[in-house]
Coordinates of C-alpha atoms in Angstrom, one line a residue:
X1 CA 23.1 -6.9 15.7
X2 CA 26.0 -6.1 17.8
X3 CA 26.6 -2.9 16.9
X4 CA 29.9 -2.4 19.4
X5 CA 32.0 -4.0 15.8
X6 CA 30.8 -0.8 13.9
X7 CA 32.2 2.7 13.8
X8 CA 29.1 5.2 13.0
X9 CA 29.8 8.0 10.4
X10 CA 27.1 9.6 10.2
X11 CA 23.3 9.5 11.7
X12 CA 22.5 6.6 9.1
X13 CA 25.5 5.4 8.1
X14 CA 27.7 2.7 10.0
X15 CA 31.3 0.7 8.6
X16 CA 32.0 -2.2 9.0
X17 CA 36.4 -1.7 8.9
X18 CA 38.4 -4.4 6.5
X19 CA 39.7 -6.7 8.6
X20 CA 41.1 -10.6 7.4
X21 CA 39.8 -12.0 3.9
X22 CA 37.8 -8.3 3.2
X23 CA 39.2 -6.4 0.3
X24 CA 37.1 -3.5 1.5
X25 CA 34.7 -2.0 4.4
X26 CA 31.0 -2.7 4.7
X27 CA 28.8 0.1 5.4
X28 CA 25.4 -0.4 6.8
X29 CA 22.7 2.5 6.0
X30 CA 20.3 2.3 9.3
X31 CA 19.0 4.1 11.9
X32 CA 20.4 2.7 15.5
X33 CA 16.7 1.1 16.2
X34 CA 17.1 -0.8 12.6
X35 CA 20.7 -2.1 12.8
X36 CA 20.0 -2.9 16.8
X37 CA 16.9 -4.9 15.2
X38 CA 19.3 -6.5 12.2
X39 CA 19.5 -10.1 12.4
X40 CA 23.6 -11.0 12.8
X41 CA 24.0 -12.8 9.9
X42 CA 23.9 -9.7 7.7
X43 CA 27.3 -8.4 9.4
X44 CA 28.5 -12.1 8.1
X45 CA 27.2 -11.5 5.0
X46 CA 28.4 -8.0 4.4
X47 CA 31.9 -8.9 5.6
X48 CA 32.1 -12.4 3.1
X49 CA 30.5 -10.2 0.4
X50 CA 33.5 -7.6 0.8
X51 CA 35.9 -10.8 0.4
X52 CA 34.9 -11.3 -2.9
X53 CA 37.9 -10.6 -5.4
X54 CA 37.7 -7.6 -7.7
X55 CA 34.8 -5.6 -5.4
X56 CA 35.4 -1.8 -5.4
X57 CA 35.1 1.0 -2.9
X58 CA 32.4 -0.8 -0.2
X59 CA 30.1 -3.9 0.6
X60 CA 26.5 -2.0 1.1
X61 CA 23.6 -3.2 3.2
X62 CA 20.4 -1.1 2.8
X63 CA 17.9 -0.2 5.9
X64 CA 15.8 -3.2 4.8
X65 CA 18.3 -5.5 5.2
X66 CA 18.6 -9.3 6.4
X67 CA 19.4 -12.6 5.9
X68 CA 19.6 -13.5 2.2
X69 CA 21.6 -16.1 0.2
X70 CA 25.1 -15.5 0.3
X71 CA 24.4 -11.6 -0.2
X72 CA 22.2 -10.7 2.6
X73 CA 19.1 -9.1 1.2
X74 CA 19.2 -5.2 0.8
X75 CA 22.9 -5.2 -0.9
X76 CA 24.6 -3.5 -3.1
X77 CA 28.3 -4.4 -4.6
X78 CA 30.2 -3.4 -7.3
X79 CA 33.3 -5.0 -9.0
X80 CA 35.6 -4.5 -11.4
X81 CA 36.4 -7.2 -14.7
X82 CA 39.8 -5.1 -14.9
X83 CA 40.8 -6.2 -11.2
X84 CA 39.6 -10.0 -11.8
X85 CA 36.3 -8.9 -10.7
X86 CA 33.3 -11.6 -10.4
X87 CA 29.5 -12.1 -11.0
X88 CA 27.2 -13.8 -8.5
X89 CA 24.1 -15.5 -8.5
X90 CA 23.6 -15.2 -5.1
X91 CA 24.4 -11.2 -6.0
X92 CA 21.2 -11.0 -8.0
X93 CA 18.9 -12.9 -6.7
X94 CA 16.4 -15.6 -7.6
X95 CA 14.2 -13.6 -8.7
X96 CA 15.7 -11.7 -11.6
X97 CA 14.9 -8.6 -12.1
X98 CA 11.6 -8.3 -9.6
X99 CA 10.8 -4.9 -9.1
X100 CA 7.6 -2.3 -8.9
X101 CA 5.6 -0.7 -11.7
X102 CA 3.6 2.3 -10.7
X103 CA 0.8 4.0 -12.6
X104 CA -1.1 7.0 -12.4
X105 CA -5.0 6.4 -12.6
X106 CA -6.3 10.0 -12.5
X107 CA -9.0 9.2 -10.4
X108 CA -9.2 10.5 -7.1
X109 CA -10.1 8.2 -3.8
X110 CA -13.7 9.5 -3.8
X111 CA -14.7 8.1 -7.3
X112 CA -12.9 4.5 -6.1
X113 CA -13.9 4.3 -2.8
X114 CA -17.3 4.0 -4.8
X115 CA -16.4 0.9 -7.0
X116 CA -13.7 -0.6 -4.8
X117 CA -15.8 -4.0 -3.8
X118 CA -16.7 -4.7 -8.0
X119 CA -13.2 -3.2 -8.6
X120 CA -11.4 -5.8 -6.7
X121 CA -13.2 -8.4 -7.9
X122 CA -12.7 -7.3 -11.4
X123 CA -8.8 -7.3 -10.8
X124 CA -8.6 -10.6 -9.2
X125 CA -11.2 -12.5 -12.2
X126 CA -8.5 -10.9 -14.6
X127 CA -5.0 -10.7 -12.7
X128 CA -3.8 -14.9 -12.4
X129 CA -2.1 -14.8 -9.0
X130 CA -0.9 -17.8 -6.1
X131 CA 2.1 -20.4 -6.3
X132 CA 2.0 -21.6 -9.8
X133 CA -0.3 -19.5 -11.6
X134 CA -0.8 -19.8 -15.4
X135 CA -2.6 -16.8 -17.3
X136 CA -3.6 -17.1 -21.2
X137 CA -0.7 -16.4 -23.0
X138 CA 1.2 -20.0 -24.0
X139 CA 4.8 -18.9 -25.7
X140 CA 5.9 -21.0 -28.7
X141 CA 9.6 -21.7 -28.7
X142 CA 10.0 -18.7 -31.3
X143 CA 8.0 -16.3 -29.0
X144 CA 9.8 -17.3 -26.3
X145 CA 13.1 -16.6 -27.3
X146 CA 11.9 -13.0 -28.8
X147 CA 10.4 -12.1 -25.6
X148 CA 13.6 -12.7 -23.8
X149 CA 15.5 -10.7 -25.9
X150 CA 12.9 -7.9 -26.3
X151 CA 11.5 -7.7 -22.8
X152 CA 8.4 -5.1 -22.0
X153 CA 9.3 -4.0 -26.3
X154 CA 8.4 -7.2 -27.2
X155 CA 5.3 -7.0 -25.1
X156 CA 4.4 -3.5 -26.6
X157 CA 4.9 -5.0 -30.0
X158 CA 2.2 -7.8 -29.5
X159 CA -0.3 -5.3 -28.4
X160 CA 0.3 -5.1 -24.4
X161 CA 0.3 -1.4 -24.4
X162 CA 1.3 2.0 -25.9
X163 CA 4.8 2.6 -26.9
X164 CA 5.2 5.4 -24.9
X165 CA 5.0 3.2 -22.0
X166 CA 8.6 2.0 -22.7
X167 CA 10.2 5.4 -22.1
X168 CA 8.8 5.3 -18.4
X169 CA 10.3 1.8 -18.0
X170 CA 14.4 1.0 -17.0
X171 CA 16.6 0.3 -19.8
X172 CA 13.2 1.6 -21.6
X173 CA 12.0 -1.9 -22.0
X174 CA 14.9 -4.2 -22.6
X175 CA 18.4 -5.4 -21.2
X176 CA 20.7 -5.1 -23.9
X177 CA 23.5 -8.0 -24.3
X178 CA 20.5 -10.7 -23.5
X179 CA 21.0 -14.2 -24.6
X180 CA 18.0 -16.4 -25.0
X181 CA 20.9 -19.5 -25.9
X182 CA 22.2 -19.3 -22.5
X183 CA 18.8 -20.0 -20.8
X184 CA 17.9 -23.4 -20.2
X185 CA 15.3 -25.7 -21.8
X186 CA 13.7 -26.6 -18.1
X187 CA 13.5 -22.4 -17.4
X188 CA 12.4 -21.6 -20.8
X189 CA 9.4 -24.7 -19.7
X190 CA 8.6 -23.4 -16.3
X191 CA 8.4 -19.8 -18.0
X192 CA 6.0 -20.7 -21.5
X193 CA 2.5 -20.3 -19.9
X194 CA 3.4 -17.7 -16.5
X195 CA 3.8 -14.8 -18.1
X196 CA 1.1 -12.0 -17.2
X197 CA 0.6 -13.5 -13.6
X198 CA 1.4 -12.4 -10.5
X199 CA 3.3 -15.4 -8.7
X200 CA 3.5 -15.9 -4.9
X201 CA 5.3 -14.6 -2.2
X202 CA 5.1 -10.9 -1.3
X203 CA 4.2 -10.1 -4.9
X204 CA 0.6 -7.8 -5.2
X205 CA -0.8 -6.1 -7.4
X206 CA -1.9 -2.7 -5.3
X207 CA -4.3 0.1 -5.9
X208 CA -2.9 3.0 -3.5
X209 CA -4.4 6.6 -2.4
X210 CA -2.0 9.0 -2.0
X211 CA -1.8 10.6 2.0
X212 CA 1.2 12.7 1.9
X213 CA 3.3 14.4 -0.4
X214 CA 7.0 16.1 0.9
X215 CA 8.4 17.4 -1.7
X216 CA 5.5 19.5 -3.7
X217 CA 7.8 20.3 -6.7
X218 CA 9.0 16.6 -7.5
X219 CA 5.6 15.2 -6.7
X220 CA 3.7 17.6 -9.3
X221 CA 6.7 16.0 -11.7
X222 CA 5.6 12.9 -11.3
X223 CA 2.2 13.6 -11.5
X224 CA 1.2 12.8 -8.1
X225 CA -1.2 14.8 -5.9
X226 CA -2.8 14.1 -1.9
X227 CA -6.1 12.1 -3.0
X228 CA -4.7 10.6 -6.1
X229 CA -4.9 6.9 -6.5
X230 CA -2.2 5.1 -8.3
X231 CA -2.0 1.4 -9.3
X232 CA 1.5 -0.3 -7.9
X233 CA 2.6 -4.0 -9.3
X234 CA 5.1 -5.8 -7.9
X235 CA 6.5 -9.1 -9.5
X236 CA 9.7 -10.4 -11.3
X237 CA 10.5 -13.5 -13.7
X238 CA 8.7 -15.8 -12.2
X239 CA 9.6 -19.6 -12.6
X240 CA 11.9 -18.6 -15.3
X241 CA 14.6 -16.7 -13.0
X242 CA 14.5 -19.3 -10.0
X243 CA 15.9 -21.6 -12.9
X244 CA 18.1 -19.8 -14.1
X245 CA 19.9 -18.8 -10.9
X246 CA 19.1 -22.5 -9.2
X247 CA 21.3 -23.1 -13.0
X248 CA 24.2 -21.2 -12.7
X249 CA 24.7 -21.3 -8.8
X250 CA 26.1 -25.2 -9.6
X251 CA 28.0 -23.5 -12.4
X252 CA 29.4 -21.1 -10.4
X253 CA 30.6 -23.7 -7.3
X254 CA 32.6 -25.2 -10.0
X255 CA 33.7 -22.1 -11.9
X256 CA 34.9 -20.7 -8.5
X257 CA 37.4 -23.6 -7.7
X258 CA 39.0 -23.5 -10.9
X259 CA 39.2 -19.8 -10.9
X260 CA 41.2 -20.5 -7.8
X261 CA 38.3 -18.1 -5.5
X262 CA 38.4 -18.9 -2.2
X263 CA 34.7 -18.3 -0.6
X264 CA 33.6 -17.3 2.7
X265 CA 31.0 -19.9 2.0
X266 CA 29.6 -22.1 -0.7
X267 CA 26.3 -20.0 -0.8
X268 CA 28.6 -17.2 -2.8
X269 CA 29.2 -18.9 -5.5
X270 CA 30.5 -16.7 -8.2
X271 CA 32.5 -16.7 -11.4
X272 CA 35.0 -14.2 -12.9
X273 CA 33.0 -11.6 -14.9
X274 CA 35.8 -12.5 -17.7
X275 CA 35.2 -16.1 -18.0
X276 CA 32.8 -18.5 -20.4
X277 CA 30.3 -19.4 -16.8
X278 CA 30.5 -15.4 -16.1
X279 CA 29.7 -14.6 -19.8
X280 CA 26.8 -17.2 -20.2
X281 CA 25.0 -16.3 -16.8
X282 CA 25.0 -12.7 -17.5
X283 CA 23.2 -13.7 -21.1
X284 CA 21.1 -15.8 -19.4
X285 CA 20.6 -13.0 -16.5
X286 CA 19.6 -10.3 -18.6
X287 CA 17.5 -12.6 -20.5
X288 CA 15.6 -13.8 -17.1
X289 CA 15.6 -9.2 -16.8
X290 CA 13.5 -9.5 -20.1
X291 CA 11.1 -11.9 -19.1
X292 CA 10.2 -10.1 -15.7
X293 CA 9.6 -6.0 -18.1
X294 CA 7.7 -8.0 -20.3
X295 CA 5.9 -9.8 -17.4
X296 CA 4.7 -6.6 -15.9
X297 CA 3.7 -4.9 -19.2
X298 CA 1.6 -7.8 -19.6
X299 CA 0.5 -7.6 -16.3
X300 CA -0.4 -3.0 -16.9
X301 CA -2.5 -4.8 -19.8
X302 CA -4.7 -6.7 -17.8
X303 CA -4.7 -3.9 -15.5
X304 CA -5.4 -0.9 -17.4
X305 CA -8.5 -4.0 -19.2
X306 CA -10.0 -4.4 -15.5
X307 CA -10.1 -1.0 -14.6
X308 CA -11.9 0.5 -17.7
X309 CA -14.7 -2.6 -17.3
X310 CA -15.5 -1.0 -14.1
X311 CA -14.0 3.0 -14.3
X312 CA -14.1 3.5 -18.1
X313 CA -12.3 7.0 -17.7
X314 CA -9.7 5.6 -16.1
X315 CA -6.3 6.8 -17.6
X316 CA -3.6 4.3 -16.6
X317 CA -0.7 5.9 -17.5
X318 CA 2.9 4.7 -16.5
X319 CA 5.0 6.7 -13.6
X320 CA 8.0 4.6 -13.9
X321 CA 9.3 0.5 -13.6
X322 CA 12.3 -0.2 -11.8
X323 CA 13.6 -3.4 -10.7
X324 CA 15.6 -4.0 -7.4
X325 CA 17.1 -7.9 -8.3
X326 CA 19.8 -7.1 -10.7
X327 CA 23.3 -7.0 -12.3
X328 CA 24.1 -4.1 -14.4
X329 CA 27.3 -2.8 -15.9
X330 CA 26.9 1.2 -15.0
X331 CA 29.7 4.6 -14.8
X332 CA 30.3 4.9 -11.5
X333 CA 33.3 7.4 -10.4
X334 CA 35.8 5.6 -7.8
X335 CA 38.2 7.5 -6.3
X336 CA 38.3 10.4 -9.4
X337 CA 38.0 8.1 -11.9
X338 CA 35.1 6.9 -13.6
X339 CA 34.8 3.0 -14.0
X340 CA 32.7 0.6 -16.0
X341 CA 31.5 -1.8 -12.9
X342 CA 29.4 -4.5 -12.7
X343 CA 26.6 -3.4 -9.7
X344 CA 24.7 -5.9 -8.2
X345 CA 22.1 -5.2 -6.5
X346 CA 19.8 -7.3 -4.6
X347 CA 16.6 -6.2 -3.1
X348 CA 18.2 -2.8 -3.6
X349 CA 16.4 -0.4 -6.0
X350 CA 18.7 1.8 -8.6
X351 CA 18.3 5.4 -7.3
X352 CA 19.8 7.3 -10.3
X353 CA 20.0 11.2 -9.2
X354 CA 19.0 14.2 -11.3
X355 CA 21.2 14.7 -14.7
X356 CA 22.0 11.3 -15.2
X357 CA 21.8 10.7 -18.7
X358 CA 20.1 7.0 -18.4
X359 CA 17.1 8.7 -17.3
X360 CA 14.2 10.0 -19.3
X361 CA 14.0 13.5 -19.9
X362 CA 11.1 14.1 -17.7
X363 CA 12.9 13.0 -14.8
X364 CA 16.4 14.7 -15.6
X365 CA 15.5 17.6 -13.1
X366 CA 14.1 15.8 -10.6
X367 CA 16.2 12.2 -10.5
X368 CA 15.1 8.4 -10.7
X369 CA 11.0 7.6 -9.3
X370 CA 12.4 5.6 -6.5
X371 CA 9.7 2.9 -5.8
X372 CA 9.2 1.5 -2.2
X373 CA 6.4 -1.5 -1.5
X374 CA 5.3 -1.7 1.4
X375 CA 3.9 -5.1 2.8
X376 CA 0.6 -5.8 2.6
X377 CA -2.0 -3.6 4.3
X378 CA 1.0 -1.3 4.8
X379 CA 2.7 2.0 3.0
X380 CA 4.4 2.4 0.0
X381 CA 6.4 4.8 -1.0
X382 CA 8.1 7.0 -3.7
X383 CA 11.2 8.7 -3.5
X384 CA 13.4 10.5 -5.8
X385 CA 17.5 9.2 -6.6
X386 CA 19.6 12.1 -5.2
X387 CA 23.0 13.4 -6.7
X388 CA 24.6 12.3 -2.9
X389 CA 23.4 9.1 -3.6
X390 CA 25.1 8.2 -6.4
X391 CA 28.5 8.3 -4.5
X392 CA 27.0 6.9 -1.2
X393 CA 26.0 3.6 -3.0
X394 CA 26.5 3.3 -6.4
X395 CA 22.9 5.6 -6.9
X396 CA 21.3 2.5 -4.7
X397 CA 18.6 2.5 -2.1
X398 CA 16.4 0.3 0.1
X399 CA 13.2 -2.0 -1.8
X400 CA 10.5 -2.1 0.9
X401 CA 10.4 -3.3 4.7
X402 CA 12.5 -6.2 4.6
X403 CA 11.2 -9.2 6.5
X404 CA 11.3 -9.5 10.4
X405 CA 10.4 -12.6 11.0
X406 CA 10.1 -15.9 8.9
X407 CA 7.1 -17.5 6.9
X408 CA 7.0 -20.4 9.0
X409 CA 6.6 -18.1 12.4
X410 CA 4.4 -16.1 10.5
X411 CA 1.7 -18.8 10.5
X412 CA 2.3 -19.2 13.8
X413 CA 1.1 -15.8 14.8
X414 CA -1.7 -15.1 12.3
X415 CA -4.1 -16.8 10.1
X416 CA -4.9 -15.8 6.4
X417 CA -8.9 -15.0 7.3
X418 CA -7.9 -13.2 10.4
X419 CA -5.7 -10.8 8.2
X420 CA -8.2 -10.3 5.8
X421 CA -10.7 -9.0 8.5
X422 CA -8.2 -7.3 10.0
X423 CA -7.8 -5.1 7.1
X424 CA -11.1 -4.8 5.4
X425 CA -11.8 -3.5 9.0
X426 CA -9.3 -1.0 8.0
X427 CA -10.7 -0.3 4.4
X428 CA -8.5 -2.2 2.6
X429 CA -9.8 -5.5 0.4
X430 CA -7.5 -7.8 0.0
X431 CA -8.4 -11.1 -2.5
X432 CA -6.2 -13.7 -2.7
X433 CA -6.3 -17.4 -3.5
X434 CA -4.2 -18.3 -0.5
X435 CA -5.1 -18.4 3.0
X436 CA -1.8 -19.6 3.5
X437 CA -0.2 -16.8 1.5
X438 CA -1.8 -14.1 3.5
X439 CA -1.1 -15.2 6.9
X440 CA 2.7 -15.8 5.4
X441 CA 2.7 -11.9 4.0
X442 CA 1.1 -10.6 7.5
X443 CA 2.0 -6.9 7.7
X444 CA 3.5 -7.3 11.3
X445 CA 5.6 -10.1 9.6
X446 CA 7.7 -6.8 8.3
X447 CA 9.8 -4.3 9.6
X448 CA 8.3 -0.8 9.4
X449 CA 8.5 0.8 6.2
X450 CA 8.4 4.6 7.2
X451 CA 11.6 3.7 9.4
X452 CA 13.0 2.0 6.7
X453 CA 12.1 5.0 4.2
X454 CA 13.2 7.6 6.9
X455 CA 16.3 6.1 6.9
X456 CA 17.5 6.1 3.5
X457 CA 16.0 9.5 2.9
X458 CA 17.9 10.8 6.4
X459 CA 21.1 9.0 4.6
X460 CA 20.6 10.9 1.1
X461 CA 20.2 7.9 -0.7
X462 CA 17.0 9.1 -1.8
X463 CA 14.1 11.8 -1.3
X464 CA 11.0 11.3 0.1
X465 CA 8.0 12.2 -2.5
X466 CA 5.1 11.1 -1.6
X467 CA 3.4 8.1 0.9
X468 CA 0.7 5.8 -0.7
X469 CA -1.8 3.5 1.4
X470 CA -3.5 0.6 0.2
X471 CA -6.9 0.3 -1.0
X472 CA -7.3 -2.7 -2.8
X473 CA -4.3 -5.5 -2.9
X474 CA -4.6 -8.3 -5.1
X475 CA -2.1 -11.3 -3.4
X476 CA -0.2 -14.4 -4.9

């Protein structure tokens, strides 16, 4: 990226000024190396993203941004249904509501590191994973429509876990104001028999030994410790919310034109937040939000099943679930005032800091479990929501590396058994039933995720906690 057209403010923080059709500034959070590396179109896309009418205070891009659909991946945005604001499809995502589960094993490295081979197997016989996976759970019509208005509470109600697992999870379990009626028949189809898999793509399900911790106090909070080894998921709604955005995005074009919206281009489609379209995709939204909690407590199920086959004493409990593909209406003050606003963020993780009363007790001193995936083979992270935060970005921060390059060039570089080698040379097992998959998900296909990290915790967005490296990664 150019960076000449930006006016730095701080170390990790660049705007972008309003200038034509923009109703406000963008502001980039990056390191000089990171926003040097960023691919131009996301200074398009955070420029038509601050066009959009009713958007309030700033169009955000997060360290891991890049090229997205319409929104560039890595953005945050806010608007206002007072000021005529609008929701966007593109804003969210296609994957409603992916985000990362973390739990706390109690096992150290040293008693894994002695299982890992009949470990990974176990997961991979009982975790379905790869492009159109199918697990054993086939929803009626009836149980379809619960699930997506109870989410990972529906879930817990069927048997898939303890209910104190929904007081670790966002919105503890379910998006209020879901509307099963508002989902399609073809996404409720594509949906009845995926739930408890993994999917494709850069979804994984991880287990992690912790290296580093940086901040002893808020790591001993959350129950982390060096040598610890955790258990990290990372999957959304599945089939059900590429529907339902692939939906409303022909909804939207329409509803935009008679709205009388002029877009930047077609790919942000949106619809006044005000409006029957609006109304109906947010139903259908929060419903898609529902499918992907319930989806991952499904998935702990399975989890916490495979571990105690091969480490009874395994504990399993949950650290938090946060999703980072999402539209949620949130407090947020604006210039002194405080303001009921519709935040979208996409592949941006809510960073909630400490004393915000949407977060369980146990983290009120401490703020939001902030969780980064790394790319396969690759760090993760967990951070901490800061109070600073939650005036830089709407209490936002980055998701995980952010691409670098594309699938199709990432076959060209590497191939799926070479990876594998590669990283079983390294320790880490990696089972997958996709060649194809792997080499797509190559680690050097990412940008690096400790400069990414480094740079939203230089920012203030959030606090570093602790660093996790993989072990054992199960791939779609």
């Amino acid at each position: 990226m150019d960076i000449s057209r930006l006016n730095r403010a701080a170390e990790c923080e660049w705007h972008l000024p309003a200038t034509g059709a923009m109703r406000v500034p963008g502001v980039i959070y990056a390191d000089e190396a990171l926003l040097r590396a960023m691919d131009e179109k996301v200074h398009e896309q955070v420029a038509n993203v601050a066009a959009l009418p009713g958007i309030v205070k700033a169009s955000f891009a997060m360290p891991d941004a890049h090229w997205g659909y319409g929104f560039p991946i890595g953005s945050v945005a806010a608007f206002d249904p007072d000021q005529n604001g609008v929701v966007s499809a593109g804003g969210v995502g296609f994957d409603i509501s992916c985000g990362v589960r973390t739990l706390l094993t109690g096992l150290t490295v040293v008693e894994v590191e002695r299982v890992k081979r009949p470990l990974a197997d176990t997961l991979y016989a009982g975790i379905p994973a790869g492009v159109g996976s199918t697990g054993t759970l086939r929803l009626s019509p009836a149980q379809m429509d619960a699930m997506l208005a109870g989410g990972a509470r529906w879930a817990v109600s069927e048997g898939y876990g303890p209910p104190e697992d929904l007081e670790r999870i966002e919105e503890r379990g379910a998006m209020s104001g879901a509307d099963p009626r508002s989902v399609s028949e073809a996404a409720k189809r594509r949906q009845r028999d995926q739930m408890g898999t993994l999917g494709s793509g850069n979804h994984y399900l991880e287990v992690q030994r912790v290296t580093t911790i940086y901040d002893t106090a808020i790591g001993a909070a959350f129950g982390l410790e060096v040598g610890a080894v955790v258990v990290s998921i990372h999957c959304g709604s599945r089939g059900m919310g590429l529907q339902i955005g692939t939906d409303y995005l022909r909804e939207m074009t329409i509803a935009a034109k008679a709205a009388g919206i002029a877009l930047p281009e077609r790919e942000l489609a949106c619809a006044p937040i005000r409006s029957p379209v609006g109304e109906r995709y947010l139903g259908a939204m929060r419903a898609g939000m529902n499918c992907a909690l319930a989806n991952r407590q499904i998935l702990t199920h399975l989890t916490r099943e495979a571990f105690r086959t091969v480490l009874p004493h395994a504990r399993l409990s949950l650290l938090y679930d946060v999703s980072h593909n999402t539209c949620k209406v949130e407090e947020h003050v604006v210039d002194g005032t405080r303001r009921g606003l519709f935040v979208h963020r996409k592949g941006a993780t809510r960073a909630f800091g400490p004393g915000h009363p949407d977060l369980p007790q146990a983290f009120s001193a401490t703020g939001q479990p902030v969780l980064i995936g790394g790319s396969m083979g690759t760090a993760s992270y967990i951070l901490a929501g800061t109070s600073r935060g939650m005036s830089a970005a709407f209490g936002s921060a980055c998701h995980g590396a952010g691409r670098s390059m594309s699938r199709h060039e990432a076959l060209r570089h590497w191939g799926g058994r070479q990876v594998v080698d590669e990283l079983a040379g390294r320790g880490i097992l990696i089972r997958s039933p996709s060649q194809r998959g792997v080499a797509e998900e190559a680690p050097g296909a990412y940008k690096d995720v400790t400069e990414v990290v480094d740079a939203a915790d230089r920012a203030d967005l959030a606090r570093k906690v602790a660093r996790l490296e993989p072990m054992v990664c199960v791939k779609g």
